[in-house]
Amino acid sequence: MIEITALGSLRAVAVHGSVSRAAEVLGFTPSAVSQQVKRLERQVGVPLLERVGRGVIVTRAGRYLVDAGVRVLDDLEAVEAGLYRQTGAVAGHLRLGVFSTATRGLVAPVVRELLAAHPLLTLSVTELEPWDSIDLVAAGQHDVGVVHTWGDVPLDVPDHLARTSVAQDVADVVCHRDHPLAGRDRVTPADLVGEGWIATPEGTICRQWLSRMYDGTGALPRIAHVSMEFESHLALARAGLGIALVPRLGRSALGADLVAVPVVDPVPTRDVVAVHRRSMADSPAVAAVLESLAGASGRRN
């Protein structure tokens, strides 16, 4: 009989491309993952991994086992979720992938209350970019992903994942109090042409939205500084090095040196979405997490 844990380890190696990365995601040592895959090879009698240089690739037989095993693992997950639903037990361990401002603005404010209400539930939170959360949830390595999508910037979610909107968030232009924009009650993208921006890196969802916001102005945003973290954006704006488009969710107090100016035409709005595998639709634990996240959003508004 094929061991489910070993099958999960093989799938993790296939998804993440290496034993070490699979071990990191699963919370095992690389040696433990290797041993599980070797035990699986002995059980089925064919090689499942092939060493190439310092890495490994999944063999044709291994790929077949991974693809077929996904259905088995999904079925078992659905059985487990249905069992908990029958008993009404909010129990088990959920792995959450969350983008940084949602960690501060949504998850952290509710997690103590959530766990106190459901003592049989445990959580682990990992900060990830939205596409990484989606990939890990889709591959079965995380259970819930909290992701965001700005306006009409697309976010690809596989069909076997369900998505639930849990919050709406708005971003403002943040600038130093001495900046000419600081005295405005609102600005449009046309007012921002030529400004030096503090922005997230090229290819990020927030950067894509900043560029999309300039549609119709005949210009592109002029990027003066690049930083992944919005807290760093605030620090650079506080130093007078540029302006930044910073979401309200999880934003720290601006203090006396910074001013937040609303943007219109369009209003920079993002949808905060929780994704999970449809096989976990009956899970009371997933339902409790979604309810808590939506409740946190309601308290913010």
PDB file of N, CA, C and O in Angstrom, residues 3-73:
ATOM      1  N   GLU A   3       2.197   4.794   0.845  1.00  0.00           N
ATOM      2  CA  GLU A   3       2.067   5.650   2.019  1.00  0.00           C
ATOM      3  C   GLU A   3       1.715   7.073   1.597  1.00  0.00           C
ATOM      4  O   GLU A   3       2.353   7.657   0.719  1.00  0.00           O
ATOM      5  N   ILE A   4       0.695   7.612   2.244  1.00  0.00           N
ATOM      6  CA  ILE A   4       0.200   8.938   1.882  1.00  0.00           C
ATOM      7  C   ILE A   4       1.259  10.017   2.159  1.00  0.00           C
ATOM      8  O   ILE A   4       1.457  10.935   1.350  1.00  0.00           O
ATOM      9  N   THR A   5       1.957   9.904   3.282  1.00  0.00           N
ATOM     10  CA  THR A   5       2.971  10.906   3.616  1.00  0.00           C
ATOM     11  C   THR A   5       4.091  10.915   2.586  1.00  0.00           C
ATOM     12  O   THR A   5       4.557  11.971   2.148  1.00  0.00           O
ATOM     13  N   ALA A   6       4.514   9.731   2.172  1.00  0.00           N
ATOM     14  CA  ALA A   6       5.568   9.625   1.166  1.00  0.00           C
ATOM     15  C   ALA A   6       5.095  10.175  -0.174  1.00  0.00           C
ATOM     16  O   ALA A   6       5.852  10.842  -0.895  1.00  0.00           O
ATOM     17  N   LEU A   7       3.845   9.924  -0.517  1.00  0.00           N
ATOM     18  CA  LEU A   7       3.289  10.455  -1.755  1.00  0.00           C
ATOM     19  C   LEU A   7       3.261  11.982  -1.710  1.00  0.00           C
ATOM     20  O   LEU A   7       3.578  12.654  -2.698  1.00  0.00           O
ATOM     21  N   GLY A   8       2.908  12.533  -0.545  1.00  0.00           N
ATOM     22  CA  GLY A   8       2.920  13.982  -0.387  1.00  0.00           C
ATOM     23  C   GLY A   8       4.322  14.564  -0.533  1.00  0.00           C
ATOM     24  O   GLY A   8       4.498  15.643  -1.111  1.00  0.00           O
ATOM     25  N   SER A   9       5.325  13.846  -0.053  1.00  0.00           N
ATOM     26  CA  SER A   9       6.705  14.309  -0.188  1.00  0.00           C
ATOM     27  C   SER A   9       7.139  14.305  -1.648  1.00  0.00           C
ATOM     28  O   SER A   9       7.794  15.241  -2.117  1.00  0.00           O
ATOM     29  N   LEU A  10       6.777  13.261  -2.377  1.00  0.00           N
ATOM     30  CA  LEU A  10       7.122  13.207  -3.798  1.00  0.00           C
ATOM     31  C   LEU A  10       6.451  14.349  -4.547  1.00  0.00           C
ATOM     32  O   LEU A  10       7.071  15.002  -5.391  1.00  0.00           O
ATOM     33  N   ARG A  11       5.204  14.618  -4.232  1.00  0.00           N
ATOM     34  CA  ARG A  11       4.513  15.721  -4.898  1.00  0.00           C
ATOM     35  C   ARG A  11       5.187  17.046  -4.588  1.00  0.00           C
ATOM     36  O   ARG A  11       5.326  17.906  -5.465  1.00  0.00           O
ATOM     37  N   ALA A  12       5.623  17.233  -3.351  1.00  0.00           N
ATOM     38  CA  ALA A  12       6.307  18.473  -2.983  1.00  0.00           C
ATOM     39  C   ALA A  12       7.603  18.647  -3.762  1.00  0.00           C
ATOM     40  O   ALA A  12       7.931  19.753  -4.202  1.00  0.00           O
ATOM     41  N   VAL A  13       8.345  17.566  -3.940  1.00  0.00           N
ATOM     42  CA  VAL A  13       9.585  17.645  -4.732  1.00  0.00           C
ATOM     43  C   VAL A  13       9.254  18.015  -6.176  1.00  0.00           C
ATOM     44  O   VAL A  13       9.928  18.847  -6.792  1.00  0.00           O
ATOM     45  N   ALA A  14       8.193  17.423  -6.715  1.00  0.00           N
ATOM     46  CA  ALA A  14       7.802  17.721  -8.088  1.00  0.00           C
ATOM     47  C   ALA A  14       7.373  19.176  -8.244  1.00  0.00           C
ATOM     48  O   ALA A  14       7.711  19.834  -9.229  1.00  0.00           O
ATOM     49  N   VAL A  15       6.654  19.693  -7.266  1.00  0.00           N
ATOM     50  CA  VAL A  15       6.154  21.067  -7.338  1.00  0.00           C
ATOM     51  C   VAL A  15       7.279  22.075  -7.173  1.00  0.00           C
ATOM     52  O   VAL A  15       7.364  23.075  -7.911  1.00  0.00           O
ATOM     53  N   HIS A  16       8.184  21.832  -6.214  1.00  0.00           N
ATOM     54  CA  HIS A  16       9.181  22.834  -5.848  1.00  0.00           C
ATOM     55  C   HIS A  16      10.539  22.614  -6.499  1.00  0.00           C
ATOM     56  O   HIS A  16      11.412  23.476  -6.409  1.00  0.00           O
ATOM     57  N   GLY A  17      10.724  21.479  -7.151  1.00  0.00           N
ATOM     58  CA  GLY A  17      11.906  21.286  -7.967  1.00  0.00           C
ATOM     59  C   GLY A  17      13.147  20.811  -7.256  1.00  0.00           C
ATOM     60  O   GLY A  17      14.183  20.617  -7.890  1.00  0.00           O
ATOM     61  N   SER A  18      13.072  20.626  -5.946  1.00  0.00           N
ATOM     62  CA  SER A  18      14.241  20.122  -5.223  1.00  0.00           C
ATOM     63  C   SER A  18      13.801  19.507  -3.906  1.00  0.00           C
ATOM     64  O   SER A  18      12.747  19.857  -3.358  1.00  0.00           O
ATOM     65  N   VAL A  19      14.634  18.612  -3.393  1.00  0.00           N
ATOM     66  CA  VAL A  19      14.352  17.985  -2.103  1.00  0.00           C
ATOM     67  C   VAL A  19      14.445  19.014  -0.987  1.00  0.00           C
ATOM     68  O   VAL A  19      13.628  19.029  -0.065  1.00  0.00           O
ATOM     69  N   SER A  20      15.448  19.898  -1.061  1.00  0.00           N
ATOM     70  CA  SER A  20      15.647  20.871   0.023  1.00  0.00           C
ATOM     71  C   SER A  20      14.478  21.848   0.108  1.00  0.00           C
ATOM     72  O   SER A  20      14.005  22.167   1.204  1.00  0.00           O
ATOM     73  N   ARG A  21      13.986  22.333  -1.053  1.00  0.00           N
ATOM     74  CA  ARG A  21      12.853  23.259  -1.024  1.00  0.00           C
ATOM     75  C   ARG A  21      11.586  22.554  -0.572  1.00  0.00           C
ATOM     76  O   ARG A  21      10.796  23.116   0.194  1.00  0.00           O
ATOM     77  N   ALA A  22      11.394  21.309  -1.000  1.00  0.00           N
ATOM     78  CA  ALA A  22      10.234  20.537  -0.547  1.00  0.00           C
ATOM     79  C   ALA A  22      10.269  20.349   0.967  1.00  0.00           C
ATOM     80  O   ALA A  22       9.248  20.482   1.652  1.00  0.00           O
ATOM     81  N   ALA A  23      11.451  20.054   1.485  1.00  0.00           N
ATOM     82  CA  ALA A  23      11.595  19.867   2.926  1.00  0.00           C
ATOM     83  C   ALA A  23      11.272  21.157   3.680  1.00  0.00           C
ATOM     84  O   ALA A  23      10.611  21.133   4.734  1.00  0.00           O
ATOM     85  N   GLU A  24      11.728  22.281   3.147  1.00  0.00           N
ATOM     86  CA  GLU A  24      11.469  23.566   3.789  1.00  0.00           C
ATOM     87  C   GLU A  24       9.974  23.841   3.879  1.00  0.00           C
ATOM     88  O   GLU A  24       9.467  24.274   4.914  1.00  0.00           O
ATOM     89  N   VAL A  25       9.252  23.573   2.791  1.00  0.00           N
ATOM     90  CA  VAL A  25       7.813  23.832   2.759  1.00  0.00           C
ATOM     91  C   VAL A  25       7.058  22.858   3.667  1.00  0.00           C
ATOM     92  O   VAL A  25       6.116  23.246   4.367  1.00  0.00           O
ATOM     93  N   LEU A  26       7.483  21.600   3.667  1.00  0.00           N
ATOM     94  CA  LEU A  26       6.784  20.588   4.455  1.00  0.00           C
ATOM     95  C   LEU A  26       7.138  20.631   5.939  1.00  0.00           C
ATOM     96  O   LEU A  26       6.426  20.059   6.763  1.00  0.00           O
ATOM     97  N   GLY A  27       8.223  21.307   6.276  1.00  0.00           N
ATOM     98  CA  GLY A  27       8.646  21.348   7.668  1.00  0.00           C
ATOM     99  C   GLY A  27       9.431  20.126   8.091  1.00  0.00           C
ATOM    100  O   GLY A  27       9.542  19.832   9.287  1.00  0.00           O
ATOM    101  N   PHE A  28       9.989  19.383   7.121  1.00  0.00           N
ATOM    102  CA  PHE A  28      10.817  18.221   7.389  1.00  0.00           C
ATOM    103  C   PHE A  28      12.282  18.564   7.111  1.00  0.00           C
ATOM    104  O   PHE A  28      12.591  19.635   6.591  1.00  0.00           O
ATOM    105  N   THR A  29      13.177  17.641   7.423  1.00  0.00           N
ATOM    106  CA  THR A  29      14.565  17.780   6.990  1.00  0.00           C
ATOM    107  C   THR A  29      14.692  17.207   5.579  1.00  0.00           C
ATOM    108  O   THR A  29      13.912  16.318   5.187  1.00  0.00           O
ATOM    109  N   PRO A  30      15.677  17.666   4.803  1.00  0.00           N
ATOM    110  CA  PRO A  30      15.881  17.060   3.477  1.00  0.00           C
ATOM    111  C   PRO A  30      16.108  15.553   3.548  1.00  0.00           C
ATOM    112  O   PRO A  30      15.658  14.810   2.679  1.00  0.00           O
ATOM    113  N   SER A  31      16.794  15.110   4.601  1.00  0.00           N
ATOM    114  CA  SER A  31      17.042  13.672   4.750  1.00  0.00           C
ATOM    115  C   SER A  31      15.730  12.909   4.918  1.00  0.00           C
ATOM    116  O   SER A  31      15.545  11.830   4.333  1.00  0.00           O
ATOM    117  N   ALA A  32      14.796  13.483   5.686  1.00  0.00           N
ATOM    118  CA  ALA A  32      13.512  12.805   5.902  1.00  0.00           C
ATOM    119  C   ALA A  32      12.725  12.710   4.606  1.00  0.00           C
ATOM    120  O   ALA A  32      12.113  11.675   4.304  1.00  0.00           O
ATOM    121  N   VAL A  33      12.734  13.783   3.815  1.00  0.00           N
ATOM    122  CA  VAL A  33      12.019  13.758   2.534  1.00  0.00           C
ATOM    123  C   VAL A  33      12.646  12.718   1.609  1.00  0.00           C
ATOM    124  O   VAL A  33      11.938  11.945   0.951  1.00  0.00           O
ATOM    125  N   SER A  34      13.977  12.701   1.546  1.00  0.00           N
ATOM    126  CA  SER A  34      14.658  11.720   0.704  1.00  0.00           C
ATOM    127  C   SER A  34      14.312  10.292   1.115  1.00  0.00           C
ATOM    128  O   SER A  34      14.066   9.424   0.261  1.00  0.00           O
ATOM    129  N   GLN A  35      14.298  10.037   2.415  1.00  0.00           N
ATOM    130  CA  GLN A  35      13.982   8.700   2.902  1.00  0.00           C
ATOM    131  C   GLN A  35      12.557   8.298   2.560  1.00  0.00           C
ATOM    132  O   GLN A  35      12.275   7.145   2.218  1.00  0.00           O
ATOM    133  N   GLN A  36      11.627   9.260   2.651  1.00  0.00           N
ATOM    134  CA  GLN A  36      10.232   8.961   2.308  1.00  0.00           C
ATOM    135  C   GLN A  36      10.098   8.597   0.835  1.00  0.00           C
ATOM    136  O   GLN A  36       9.379   7.652   0.474  1.00  0.00           O
ATOM    137  N   VAL A  37      10.789   9.346  -0.029  1.00  0.00           N
ATOM    138  CA  VAL A  37      10.719   9.051  -1.460  1.00  0.00           C
ATOM    139  C   VAL A  37      11.373   7.698  -1.761  1.00  0.00           C
ATOM    140  O   VAL A  37      10.852   6.907  -2.562  1.00  0.00           O
ATOM    141  N   LYS A  38      12.504   7.403  -1.126  1.00  0.00           N
ATOM    142  CA  LYS A  38      13.155   6.111  -1.337  1.00  0.00           C
ATOM    143  C   LYS A  38      12.267   4.964  -0.869  1.00  0.00           C
ATOM    144  O   LYS A  38      12.202   3.910  -1.516  1.00  0.00           O
ATOM    145  N   ARG A  39      11.570   5.165   0.250  1.00  0.00           N
ATOM    146  CA  ARG A  39      10.652   4.132   0.736  1.00  0.00           C
ATOM    147  C   ARG A  39       9.514   3.915  -0.267  1.00  0.00           C
ATOM    148  O   ARG A  39       9.095   2.788  -0.526  1.00  0.00           O
ATOM    149  N   LEU A  40       9.050   5.020  -0.851  1.00  0.00           N
ATOM    150  CA  LEU A  40       8.000   4.927  -1.868  1.00  0.00           C
ATOM    151  C   LEU A  40       8.516   4.182  -3.105  1.00  0.00           C
ATOM    152  O   LEU A  40       7.791   3.372  -3.710  1.00  0.00           O
ATOM    153  N   GLU A  41       9.768   4.439  -3.484  1.00  0.00           N
ATOM    154  CA  GLU A  41      10.364   3.731  -4.627  1.00  0.00           C
ATOM    155  C   GLU A  41      10.433   2.232  -4.363  1.00  0.00           C
ATOM    156  O   GLU A  41      10.176   1.417  -5.265  1.00  0.00           O
ATOM    157  N   ARG A  42      10.775   1.868  -3.140  1.00  0.00           N
ATOM    158  CA  ARG A  42      10.816   0.442  -2.803  1.00  0.00           C
ATOM    159  C   ARG A  42       9.425  -0.174  -2.855  1.00  0.00           C
ATOM    160  O   ARG A  42       9.253  -1.324  -3.288  1.00  0.00           O
ATOM    161  N   GLN A  43       8.429   0.602  -2.460  1.00  0.00           N
ATOM    162  CA  GLN A  43       7.060   0.083  -2.466  1.00  0.00           C
ATOM    163  C   GLN A  43       6.550  -0.169  -3.886  1.00  0.00           C
ATOM    164  O   GLN A  43       5.899  -1.176  -4.151  1.00  0.00           O
ATOM    165  N   VAL A  44       6.848   0.758  -4.796  1.00  0.00           N
ATOM    166  CA  VAL A  44       6.307   0.629  -6.160  1.00  0.00           C
ATOM    167  C   VAL A  44       7.266  -0.086  -7.102  1.00  0.00           C
ATOM    168  O   VAL A  44       6.872  -0.520  -8.185  1.00  0.00           O
ATOM    169  N   GLY A  45       8.544  -0.187  -6.722  1.00  0.00           N
ATOM    170  CA  GLY A  45       9.501  -0.948  -7.499  1.00  0.00           C
ATOM    171  C   GLY A  45      10.062  -0.257  -8.725  1.00  0.00           C
ATOM    172  O   GLY A  45      10.657  -0.913  -9.591  1.00  0.00           O
ATOM    173  N   VAL A  46       9.900   1.069  -8.836  1.00  0.00           N
ATOM    174  CA  VAL A  46      10.463   1.812  -9.975  1.00  0.00           C
ATOM    175  C   VAL A  46      11.072   3.105  -9.464  1.00  0.00           C
ATOM    176  O   VAL A  46      10.648   3.650  -8.437  1.00  0.00           O
ATOM    177  N   PRO A  47      12.094   3.642 -10.179  1.00  0.00           N
ATOM    178  CA  PRO A  47      12.687   4.918  -9.765  1.00  0.00           C
ATOM    179  C   PRO A  47      11.669   6.051  -9.941  1.00  0.00           C
ATOM    180  O   PRO A  47      10.976   6.121 -10.956  1.00  0.00           O
ATOM    181  N   LEU A  48      11.638   6.945  -8.979  1.00  0.00           N
ATOM    182  CA  LEU A  48      10.718   8.084  -9.021  1.00  0.00           C
ATOM    183  C   LEU A  48      11.442   9.409  -9.167  1.00  0.00           C
ATOM    184  O   LEU A  48      10.868  10.386  -9.650  1.00  0.00           O
ATOM    185  N   LEU A  49      12.704   9.447  -8.746  1.00  0.00           N
ATOM    186  CA  LEU A  49      13.543  10.636  -8.906  1.00  0.00           C
ATOM    187  C   LEU A  49      14.824  10.242  -9.627  1.00  0.00           C
ATOM    188  O   LEU A  49      15.345   9.147  -9.431  1.00  0.00           O
ATOM    189  N   GLU A  50      15.320  11.154 -10.435  1.00  0.00           N
ATOM    190  CA  GLU A  50      16.578  10.932 -11.145  1.00  0.00           C
ATOM    191  C   GLU A  50      17.523  12.082 -10.832  1.00  0.00           C
ATOM    192  O   GLU A  50      17.134  13.257 -10.929  1.00  0.00           O
ATOM    193  N   ARG A  51      18.727  11.752 -10.407  1.00  0.00           N
ATOM    194  CA  ARG A  51      19.702  12.787 -10.066  1.00  0.00           C
ATOM    195  C   ARG A  51      20.301  13.381 -11.327  1.00  0.00           C
ATOM    196  O   ARG A  51      20.743  12.672 -12.223  1.00  0.00           O
ATOM    197  N   VAL A  52      20.288  14.715 -11.393  1.00  0.00           N
ATOM    198  CA  VAL A  52      20.883  15.455 -12.493  1.00  0.00           C
ATOM    199  C   VAL A  52      21.782  16.526 -11.891  1.00  0.00           C
ATOM    200  O   VAL A  52      21.292  17.485 -11.280  1.00  0.00           O
ATOM    201  N   GLY A  53      23.106  16.364 -12.038  1.00  0.00           N
ATOM    202  CA  GLY A  53      24.026  17.290 -11.403  1.00  0.00           C
ATOM    203  C   GLY A  53      23.854  17.229  -9.887  1.00  0.00           C
ATOM    204  O   GLY A  53      23.890  16.160  -9.291  1.00  0.00           O
ATOM    205  N   ARG A  54      23.624  18.391  -9.277  1.00  0.00           N
ATOM    206  CA  ARG A  54      23.409  18.435  -7.831  1.00  0.00           C
ATOM    207  C   ARG A  54      21.936  18.376  -7.461  1.00  0.00           C
ATOM    208  O   ARG A  54      21.592  18.376  -6.281  1.00  0.00           O
ATOM    209  N   GLY A  55      21.049  18.360  -8.470  1.00  0.00           N
ATOM    210  CA  GLY A  55      19.624  18.348  -8.211  1.00  0.00           C
ATOM    211  C   GLY A  55      18.984  17.042  -8.630  1.00  0.00           C
ATOM    212  O   GLY A  55      19.658  16.047  -8.935  1.00  0.00           O
ATOM    213  N   VAL A  56      17.655  17.037  -8.623  1.00  0.00           N
ATOM    214  CA  VAL A  56      16.899  15.858  -9.026  1.00  0.00           C
ATOM    215  C   VAL A  56      15.750  16.289  -9.930  1.00  0.00           C
ATOM    216  O   VAL A  56      15.301  17.439  -9.880  1.00  0.00           O
ATOM    217  N   ILE A  57      15.302  15.368 -10.774  1.00  0.00           N
ATOM    218  CA  ILE A  57      14.087  15.568 -11.543  1.00  0.00           C
ATOM    219  C   ILE A  57      13.190  14.359 -11.317  1.00  0.00           C
ATOM    220  O   ILE A  57      13.663  13.260 -10.992  1.00  0.00           O
ATOM    221  N   VAL A  58      11.902  14.566 -11.480  1.00  0.00           N
ATOM    222  CA  VAL A  58      10.944  13.479 -11.313  1.00  0.00           C
ATOM    223  C   VAL A  58      10.914  12.656 -12.598  1.00  0.00           C
ATOM    224  O   VAL A  58      10.835  13.204 -13.707  1.00  0.00           O
ATOM    225  N   THR A  59      11.004  11.340 -12.470  1.00  0.00           N
ATOM    226  CA  THR A  59      10.966  10.464 -13.635  1.00  0.00           C
ATOM    227  C   THR A  59       9.549  10.421 -14.214  1.00  0.00           C
ATOM    228  O   THR A  59       8.594  10.938 -13.631  1.00  0.00           O
ATOM    229  N   ARG A  60       9.417   9.798 -15.377  1.00  0.00           N
ATOM    230  CA  ARG A  60       8.092   9.663 -15.997  1.00  0.00           C
ATOM    231  C   ARG A  60       7.145   8.905 -15.077  1.00  0.00           C
ATOM    232  O   ARG A  60       5.977   9.277 -14.920  1.00  0.00           O
ATOM    233  N   ALA A  61       7.645   7.837 -14.452  1.00  0.00           N
ATOM    234  CA  ALA A  61       6.816   7.072 -13.516  1.00  0.00           C
ATOM    235  C   ALA A  61       6.458   7.921 -12.302  1.00  0.00           C
ATOM    236  O   ALA A  61       5.326   7.865 -11.796  1.00  0.00           O
ATOM    237  N   GLY A  62       7.430   8.714 -11.844  1.00  0.00           N
ATOM    238  CA  GLY A  62       7.161   9.586 -10.705  1.00  0.00           C
ATOM    239  C   GLY A  62       6.108  10.631 -11.027  1.00  0.00           C
ATOM    240  O   GLY A  62       5.232  10.935 -10.208  1.00  0.00           O
ATOM    241  N   ARG A  63       6.176  11.189 -12.253  1.00  0.00           N
ATOM    242  CA  ARG A  63       5.181  12.179 -12.666  1.00  0.00           C
ATOM    243  C   ARG A  63       3.788  11.569 -12.729  1.00  0.00           C
ATOM    244  O   ARG A  63       2.806  12.177 -12.312  1.00  0.00           O
ATOM    245  N   TYR A  64       3.710  10.328 -13.247  1.00  0.00           N
ATOM    246  CA  TYR A  64       2.409   9.650 -13.275  1.00  0.00           C
ATOM    247  C   TYR A  64       1.867   9.469 -11.858  1.00  0.00           C
ATOM    248  O   TYR A  64       0.684   9.714 -11.592  1.00  0.00           O
ATOM    249  N   LEU A  65       2.731   9.050 -10.944  1.00  0.00           N
ATOM    250  CA  LEU A  65       2.300   8.820  -9.573  1.00  0.00           C
ATOM    251  C   LEU A  65       1.853  10.128  -8.916  1.00  0.00           C
ATOM    252  O   LEU A  65       0.858  10.158  -8.184  1.00  0.00           O
ATOM    253  N   VAL A  66       2.571  11.215  -9.198  1.00  0.00           N
ATOM    254  CA  VAL A  66       2.184  12.515  -8.650  1.00  0.00           C
ATOM    255  C   VAL A  66       0.822  12.936  -9.185  1.00  0.00           C
ATOM    256  O   VAL A  66      -0.067  13.339  -8.426  1.00  0.00           O
ATOM    257  N   ASP A  67       0.639  12.834 -10.496  1.00  0.00           N
ATOM    258  CA  ASP A  67      -0.619  13.275 -11.107  1.00  0.00           C
ATOM    259  C   ASP A  67      -1.797  12.436 -10.624  1.00  0.00           C
ATOM    260  O   ASP A  67      -2.875  12.969 -10.318  1.00  0.00           O
ATOM    261  N   ALA A  68      -1.605  11.124 -10.563  1.00  0.00           N
ATOM    262  CA  ALA A  68      -2.673  10.248 -10.083  1.00  0.00           C
ATOM    263  C   ALA A  68      -2.898  10.427  -8.586  1.00  0.00           C
ATOM    264  O   ALA A  68      -4.031  10.366  -8.096  1.00  0.00           O
ATOM    265  N   GLY A  69      -1.799  10.677  -7.865  1.00  0.00           N
ATOM    266  CA  GLY A  69      -1.897  10.834  -6.417  1.00  0.00           C
ATOM    267  C   GLY A  69      -2.636  12.078  -5.992  1.00  0.00           C
ATOM    268  O   GLY A  69      -3.209  12.132  -4.897  1.00  0.00           O
ATOM    269  N   VAL A  70      -2.636  13.117  -6.847  1.00  0.00           N
ATOM    270  CA  VAL A  70      -3.371  14.337  -6.517  1.00  0.00           C
ATOM    271  C   VAL A  70      -4.833  14.022  -6.270  1.00  0.00           C
ATOM    272  O   VAL A  70      -5.455  14.532  -5.326  1.00  0.00           O
ATOM    273  N   ARG A  71      -5.414  13.174  -7.106  1.00  0.00           N
ATOM    274  CA  ARG A  71      -6.825  12.815  -6.941  1.00  0.00           C
ATOM    275  C   ARG A  71      -7.046  12.079  -5.630  1.00  0.00           C
ATOM    276  O   ARG A  71      -8.047  12.306  -4.937  1.00  0.00           O
ATOM    277  N   VAL A  72      -6.121  11.184  -5.301  1.00  0.00           N
ATOM    278  CA  VAL A  72      -6.241  10.432  -4.045  1.00  0.00           C
ATOM    279  C   VAL A  72      -6.153  11.368  -2.845  1.00  0.00           C
ATOM    280  O   VAL A  72      -6.970  11.295  -1.911  1.00  0.00           O
ATOM    281  N   LEU A  73      -5.162  12.267  -2.866  1.00  0.00           N
ATOM    282  CA  LEU A  73      -4.983  13.187  -1.741  1.00  0.00           C
ATOM    283  C   LEU A  73      -6.171  14.133  -1.615  1.00  0.00           C
ATOM    284  O   LEU A  73      -6.618  14.442  -0.496  1.00  0.00           O
TER     285      LEU A  73
END
